[in-house]
Coordinates of C-alpha atoms in Angstrom, one line a residue:
X1 CA 31.6 -47.0 53.2
X2 CA 31.5 -50.5 54.5
X3 CA 34.2 -52.8 53.2
X4 CA 33.4 -56.5 53.2
X5 CA 35.8 -58.9 55.0
X6 CA 37.1 -61.9 53.1
X7 CA 39.1 -64.8 54.5
X8 CA 41.2 -66.7 51.9
X9 CA 41.9 -70.3 53.0
X10 CA 44.5 -72.1 50.8
X11 CA 47.9 -73.7 51.4
X12 CA 49.3 -72.5 48.1
X13 CA 51.3 -69.4 49.0
X14 CA 51.5 -68.2 45.4
X15 CA 47.7 -68.3 45.1
X16 CA 47.3 -66.7 48.6
X17 CA 49.4 -63.7 47.6
X18 CA 47.8 -63.3 44.2
X19 CA 44.2 -63.4 45.6
X20 CA 45.2 -61.1 48.5
X21 CA 46.8 -58.6 46.0
X22 CA 43.7 -58.6 43.7
X23 CA 41.0 -58.6 46.4
X24 CA 42.5 -56.2 48.9
X25 CA 41.8 -53.3 46.5
X26 CA 38.1 -53.7 47.2
X27 CA 37.8 -55.8 50.3
X28 CA 39.5 -56.3 53.7
X29 CA 41.3 -59.6 53.4
X30 CA 43.0 -62.1 55.7
X31 CA 44.9 -65.4 54.8
X32 CA 44.8 -68.8 56.5
X33 CA 47.0 -71.6 55.3
X34 CA 44.9 -74.4 56.8
X35 CA 41.4 -75.2 58.0
X36 CA 42.6 -75.2 61.6
X37 CA 44.0 -71.7 61.2
X38 CA 40.8 -70.5 59.5
X39 CA 38.7 -71.8 62.4
X40 CA 41.0 -69.9 64.9
X41 CA 40.5 -66.7 63.0
X42 CA 36.7 -66.9 62.5
X43 CA 35.5 -66.3 66.1
X44 CA 37.4 -63.1 66.4
X45 CA 36.6 -61.7 62.9
X46 CA 33.2 -61.0 61.4
X47 CA 34.0 -62.4 57.9
X48 CA 31.4 -61.8 55.2
X49 CA 32.9 -64.3 52.8
X50 CA 35.3 -67.2 52.9
X51 CA 37.2 -68.5 49.8
X52 CA 37.9 -72.1 50.9
X53 CA 40.1 -74.7 49.2
X54 CA 38.7 -78.2 49.3
X55 CA 42.1 -79.9 49.5
X56 CA 43.9 -78.6 52.6
X57 CA 46.6 -80.1 55.0
X58 CA 45.0 -81.3 58.2
X59 CA 41.2 -81.1 58.2
X60 CA 39.9 -80.8 54.6
X61 CA 37.7 -78.1 53.2
X62 CA 34.5 -80.0 53.6
X63 CA 35.1 -80.5 57.4
X64 CA 36.2 -76.9 57.6
X65 CA 33.0 -75.7 55.9
X66 CA 30.9 -77.7 58.4
X67 CA 32.7 -76.1 61.3
X68 CA 32.5 -72.6 59.8
X69 CA 28.7 -73.1 59.5
X70 CA 28.6 -73.7 63.3
X71 CA 30.8 -70.6 64.1
X72 CA 29.4 -68.2 61.6
X73 CA 26.2 -69.3 59.9
X74 CA 25.9 -66.1 57.9
X75 CA 29.2 -66.0 56.1
X76 CA 29.1 -66.8 52.4
X77 CA 31.5 -69.6 51.5
X78 CA 32.9 -70.2 48.0
X79 CA 34.8 -73.5 47.5
X80 CA 37.9 -73.8 45.4
X81 CA 39.3 -77.1 43.9
X82 CA 42.2 -77.9 41.6
X83 CA 39.9 -80.3 39.7
X84 CA 36.2 -81.1 39.5
X85 CA 35.7 -83.5 42.3
X86 CA 32.0 -83.9 41.9
X87 CA 31.4 -85.8 45.1
X88 CA 33.2 -83.1 47.2
X89 CA 31.4 -80.3 45.4
X90 CA 28.0 -81.9 46.0
X91 CA 28.9 -82.4 49.7
X92 CA 30.0 -78.7 50.0
X93 CA 26.8 -77.4 48.4
X94 CA 24.7 -79.6 50.8
X95 CA 26.5 -78.0 53.7
X96 CA 25.6 -74.5 52.4
X97 CA 28.4 -73.4 50.2
X98 CA 27.2 -70.6 47.9
X99 CA 29.2 -71.7 44.8
X100 CA 32.5 -73.3 43.8
X101 CA 35.3 -72.6 41.3
X102 CA 37.8 -74.8 39.6
X103 CA 41.5 -73.9 39.6
X104 CA 43.2 -72.3 37.9
X105 CA 40.8 -69.5 38.8
X106 CA 39.4 -67.2 36.2
X107 CA 39.8 -63.8 38.0
X108 CA 36.9 -62.1 36.1
X109 CA 34.6 -65.0 36.9
X110 CA 35.8 -65.0 40.6
X111 CA 35.0 -61.3 40.8
X112 CA 31.5 -61.8 39.4
X113 CA 30.8 -64.7 41.8
X114 CA 32.1 -62.7 44.8
X115 CA 29.9 -59.7 43.8
X116 CA 26.9 -61.9 43.4
X117 CA 27.4 -63.7 46.7
X118 CA 27.9 -60.5 48.6
X119 CA 24.8 -59.0 47.0
X120 CA 22.9 -62.1 48.2
X121 CA 24.4 -61.6 51.7
X122 CA 23.3 -57.9 51.7
X123 CA 19.8 -58.9 50.8
X124 CA 19.7 -61.5 53.5
X125 CA 20.8 -58.9 56.1
X126 CA 18.2 -56.5 54.9
X127 CA 15.5 -59.2 55.2
X128 CA 16.7 -59.9 58.7
X129 CA 16.5 -56.3 59.6
X130 CA 12.9 -56.1 58.2
X131 CA 12.1 -59.2 60.4
X132 CA 13.4 -57.5 63.5
X133 CA 11.5 -54.3 62.7
X134 CA 8.3 -56.3 62.2
X135 CA 8.8 -58.0 65.5
X136 CA 9.4 -54.7 67.2
X137 CA 6.5 -52.9 65.5
X138 CA 3.9 -55.6 66.4
X139 CA 5.3 -56.4 69.9
X140 CA 5.9 -60.0 68.9
X141 CA 9.1 -60.1 71.0
X142 CA 7.0 -59.8 74.2
X143 CA 4.8 -62.9 73.7
X144 CA 4.2 -64.7 77.1
X145 CA 3.8 -68.4 76.8
X146 CA 4.4 -70.5 79.9
X147 CA 1.4 -72.9 79.5
X148 CA 1.8 -76.1 77.5
X149 CA -1.2 -75.0 75.3
X150 CA 0.3 -71.7 74.3
X151 CA 3.7 -73.3 73.7
X152 CA 1.9 -75.8 71.4
X153 CA 0.1 -73.0 69.6
X154 CA 3.4 -71.2 69.0
X155 CA 5.1 -74.5 67.8
X156 CA 2.2 -75.1 65.4
X157 CA 2.4 -71.5 64.1
X158 CA 6.2 -72.0 63.5
X159 CA 5.6 -75.2 61.6
X160 CA 2.8 -73.8 59.5
X161 CA 4.9 -70.7 58.7
X162 CA 7.4 -72.9 56.9
X163 CA 4.7 -74.0 54.4
X164 CA 4.2 -71.4 51.7
X165 CA 0.4 -71.1 51.4
X166 CA -1.3 -73.5 53.8
X167 CA -4.6 -72.1 54.8
X168 CA -5.1 -71.7 58.6
X169 CA -8.0 -71.6 61.0
X170 CA -7.4 -70.0 64.4
X171 CA -10.0 -70.5 67.0
X172 CA -10.2 -68.7 70.3
X173 CA -12.3 -66.3 72.4
X174 CA -12.0 -62.6 72.0
X175 CA -8.7 -61.4 73.6
X176 CA -6.8 -64.7 73.5
X177 CA -4.3 -63.5 70.9
X178 CA -5.6 -64.8 67.5
X179 CA -4.1 -61.9 65.5
X180 CA -0.8 -62.2 67.3
X181 CA -0.6 -65.9 66.2
X182 CA -1.5 -64.9 62.7
X183 CA 1.2 -62.3 62.6
X184 CA 3.7 -64.8 63.9
X185 CA 2.8 -67.1 61.0
X186 CA 3.3 -64.2 58.6
X187 CA 6.5 -63.0 60.2
X188 CA 8.2 -66.4 60.2
X189 CA 7.2 -67.3 56.7
X190 CA 8.8 -66.3 53.3
X191 CA 6.0 -63.8 52.9
X192 CA 6.9 -61.6 55.9
X193 CA 8.2 -58.7 53.8
X194 CA 5.0 -58.6 51.8
X195 CA 1.7 -57.1 53.1
X196 CA -0.2 -58.4 56.1
X197 CA -3.8 -57.3 55.7
X198 CA -6.2 -57.8 58.6
X199 CA -10.0 -57.7 57.8
X200 CA -12.7 -57.7 60.5
X201 CA -15.5 -59.5 58.6
X202 CA -18.1 -58.3 61.2
X203 CA -17.1 -54.7 60.9
X204 CA -17.8 -54.3 57.1
X205 CA -21.2 -53.2 55.9
X206 CA -23.0 -56.1 54.2
X207 CA -23.4 -53.9 51.1
X208 CA -19.7 -53.3 50.9
X209 CA -18.2 -56.6 52.0
X210 CA -17.6 -58.0 48.5
X211 CA -16.1 -54.8 47.1
X212 CA -13.9 -54.5 50.2
X213 CA -12.5 -58.0 49.7
X214 CA -12.4 -58.2 45.9
X215 CA -12.4 -54.5 44.8
X216 CA -14.6 -53.0 42.1
X217 CA -14.1 -51.8 38.5
X218 CA -14.5 -48.2 37.5
X219 CA -18.1 -47.1 37.0
X220 CA -19.5 -49.9 39.2
X221 CA -20.9 -47.6 41.9
X222 CA -22.4 -44.2 41.8
X223 CA -20.1 -42.1 44.0
X224 CA -17.4 -44.7 43.8
X225 CA -13.8 -44.0 42.7
X226 CA -13.8 -43.3 39.0
X227 CA -10.8 -45.5 38.5
X228 CA -12.2 -48.3 40.5
X229 CA -10.6 -49.7 43.7
X230 CA -8.3 -52.6 44.6
X231 CA -9.8 -55.0 47.1
X232 CA -8.0 -56.3 50.2
X233 CA -6.9 -59.5 48.5
X234 CA -5.2 -57.7 45.7
X235 CA -3.6 -55.2 48.1
X236 CA -2.1 -58.2 50.0
X237 CA -0.7 -59.9 46.9
X238 CA 2.4 -61.9 47.9
X239 CA 1.5 -61.6 51.6
X240 CA -1.1 -62.8 54.1
X241 CA -4.8 -62.0 54.6
X242 CA -6.3 -62.4 58.0
X243 CA -10.1 -62.8 57.9
X244 CA -11.0 -62.0 61.5
X245 CA -14.4 -63.1 62.8
X246 CA -14.9 -65.2 59.7
X247 CA -18.2 -66.5 61.1
X248 CA -19.7 -63.0 60.4
X249 CA -19.0 -63.3 56.7
X250 CA -22.3 -63.1 54.7
X251 CA -23.4 -66.1 52.5
X252 CA -22.7 -64.3 49.1
X253 CA -19.2 -63.4 50.2
X254 CA -18.7 -66.9 51.5
X255 CA -19.4 -68.3 48.0
X256 CA -16.8 -65.9 46.4
X257 CA -14.3 -66.7 49.1
X258 CA -14.7 -70.4 48.5
X259 CA -14.2 -69.9 44.8
X260 CA -11.1 -67.8 45.5
X261 CA -9.6 -70.6 47.7
X262 CA -10.2 -73.1 45.0
X263 CA -8.8 -71.0 42.1
X264 CA -6.6 -68.3 43.8
X265 CA -8.5 -65.9 41.5
X266 CA -11.5 -63.7 41.6
X267 CA -13.7 -61.3 39.7
X268 CA -13.8 -57.7 41.1
X269 CA -17.4 -56.4 41.6
X270 CA -18.6 -55.2 38.2
X271 CA -15.6 -56.8 36.4
X272 CA -15.4 -59.4 33.7
X273 CA -11.7 -60.1 33.8
X274 CA -10.5 -62.6 36.4
X275 CA -7.6 -61.5 38.6
X276 CA -5.0 -63.9 40.1
X277 CA -3.2 -63.1 43.4
X278 CA -0.9 -65.1 45.6
X279 CA -1.9 -64.8 49.3
X280 CA -2.1 -67.0 52.3
X281 CA -5.5 -67.0 54.0
X282 CA -5.7 -67.1 57.7
X283 CA -9.2 -67.2 59.2
X284 CA -9.9 -66.4 62.8
X285 CA -13.1 -67.0 64.8
X286 CA -14.4 -66.6 68.3
X287 CA -17.3 -68.9 67.6
X288 CA -17.4 -72.6 66.7
X289 CA -17.8 -72.8 62.9
X290 CA -19.2 -76.4 63.4
X291 CA -22.0 -74.8 65.4
X292 CA -22.5 -72.1 62.7
X293 CA -22.8 -74.9 60.1
X294 CA -25.5 -76.6 62.2
X295 CA -27.3 -73.2 62.5
X296 CA -27.1 -72.8 58.7
X297 CA -25.1 -69.6 58.8
X298 CA -21.8 -71.0 57.5
X299 CA -21.0 -73.1 54.5
X300 CA -19.6 -76.6 55.3
X301 CA -17.5 -76.7 52.2
X302 CA -15.9 -73.4 53.0
X303 CA -15.2 -74.6 56.5
X304 CA -13.2 -77.6 55.2
X305 CA -11.3 -75.3 52.8
X306 CA -10.3 -73.0 55.7
X307 CA -9.6 -75.8 58.2
X308 CA -6.5 -77.2 56.5
X309 CA -4.4 -76.4 59.5
X310 CA -6.0 -75.4 62.8
X311 CA -4.7 -73.7 65.9
X312 CA -6.9 -73.5 69.0
X313 CA -6.1 -70.8 71.6
X314 CA -7.7 -71.6 75.0
X315 CA -9.1 -68.8 77.2
X316 CA -6.9 -67.5 79.9
X317 CA -8.7 -69.3 82.7
X318 CA -7.6 -72.6 81.1
X319 CA -4.0 -71.7 80.9
X320 CA -3.3 -70.5 84.4
X321 CA 0.5 -70.8 84.0
X322 CA 0.3 -67.7 81.8
X323 CA -1.6 -65.6 84.3
X324 CA 1.2 -64.7 86.8
X325 CA 3.7 -64.5 83.9
X326 CA 1.5 -62.0 82.1
X327 CA 1.1 -60.1 85.3
X328 CA 4.9 -59.8 85.8
X329 CA 5.3 -58.8 82.1
X330 CA 2.8 -55.9 82.5
X331 CA 4.3 -55.0 85.9
X332 CA 7.7 -54.6 84.3
X333 CA 6.2 -52.7 81.3
X334 CA 4.4 -50.2 83.6
X335 CA 7.4 -49.9 85.9
X336 CA 9.3 -48.5 82.9
X337 CA 6.5 -46.3 81.8
X338 CA 5.7 -44.8 85.2
X339 CA 9.1 -45.1 86.8
X340 CA 8.0 -47.5 89.5
X341 CA 9.9 -50.4 91.0
X342 CA 7.4 -53.2 91.8
X343 CA 9.4 -56.5 92.1
X344 CA 6.9 -59.3 92.6
X345 CA 3.3 -60.4 93.1
X346 CA 2.4 -61.4 96.6
X347 CA 1.1 -64.9 97.3
X348 CA -2.4 -63.5 98.1
X349 CA -2.5 -61.5 95.0
X350 CA -1.3 -64.4 92.9
X351 CA -4.0 -66.6 94.4
X352 CA -6.7 -64.0 93.6
X353 CA -5.4 -63.8 90.0
X354 CA -5.5 -67.5 89.5
X355 CA -9.0 -67.8 91.0
X356 CA -10.4 -65.0 88.8
X357 CA -12.7 -66.2 85.9
X358 CA -11.1 -64.0 83.3
X359 CA -14.2 -63.9 81.2
X360 CA -12.7 -61.2 78.9
X361 CA -9.2 -62.7 78.9
X362 CA -6.4 -60.1 79.1
X363 CA -8.7 -57.4 77.7
X364 CA -10.5 -57.3 81.1

């Protein structure tokens, strides 16, 4: 069973020994008598938690905390002070301290704070593992972006991800990577451990589109599920919904989607009780929605609701810096799969690749 590692940083030898005796029964402990000594120990030890006195000889606890954050950003830090120095406590909390305690320490309280902080650390690590698995499952670690336009798209995705529920419109031709950008937004957001539900609006039968999105109550359809069915929005509660090819959404469904965006609630087909869900909506289209509005096939008010933040992905022919980089990426990928050892792209081949129109983008 894993034993958490705790560093005790205090110049009071009596307190050092007392804490070491108490904590070493459950944890692996080390002692440092100063901030300088603590900073020497941290690079060579993967501490999970640091008990750090604010008043120390040499550099004080606040400065030590700041440097600990640079050396080990994951470690949980609990500050200790002989009296309530409000200014120092506030400074330490701003620098990322988990909590603080006033001396003389209440051992039962200390034990509870340590357990709570280590449980938080455990959850953070589990979340990070989920993030890594998500990246691996959806191949997000292999994104190729050498061109300024793709780098801009990724920066925008990263910025948007930090907002909790900003609605996003992603524009780009088929094959440019709209779903990849949508997954990046989901992955880098606080919603990443909740469902990511992708819906191709053009692939759903016009008779079923509303029930697919919003679900239906029991007894609504002959031959339907007796208990009714959750729609995609309800299934994605807490997460992200990608409405791919949004321009294909039928007028009646556009009205219901507009209402949902305004209220974050909907009525299932055949239902009389409104349901509330918390999802981020990302819409993707390979057509110009402005053009669809002019043609009368897409609602202008819905367009403005969707176009809160917009990312445009240009076709491959307009981001030539990515072409050879993608070629080398796929070359390496197929080298591994077929046990080949191709090393580079010849000048002539590179020229042909750059001159190619790439009408189907990478799917060609």
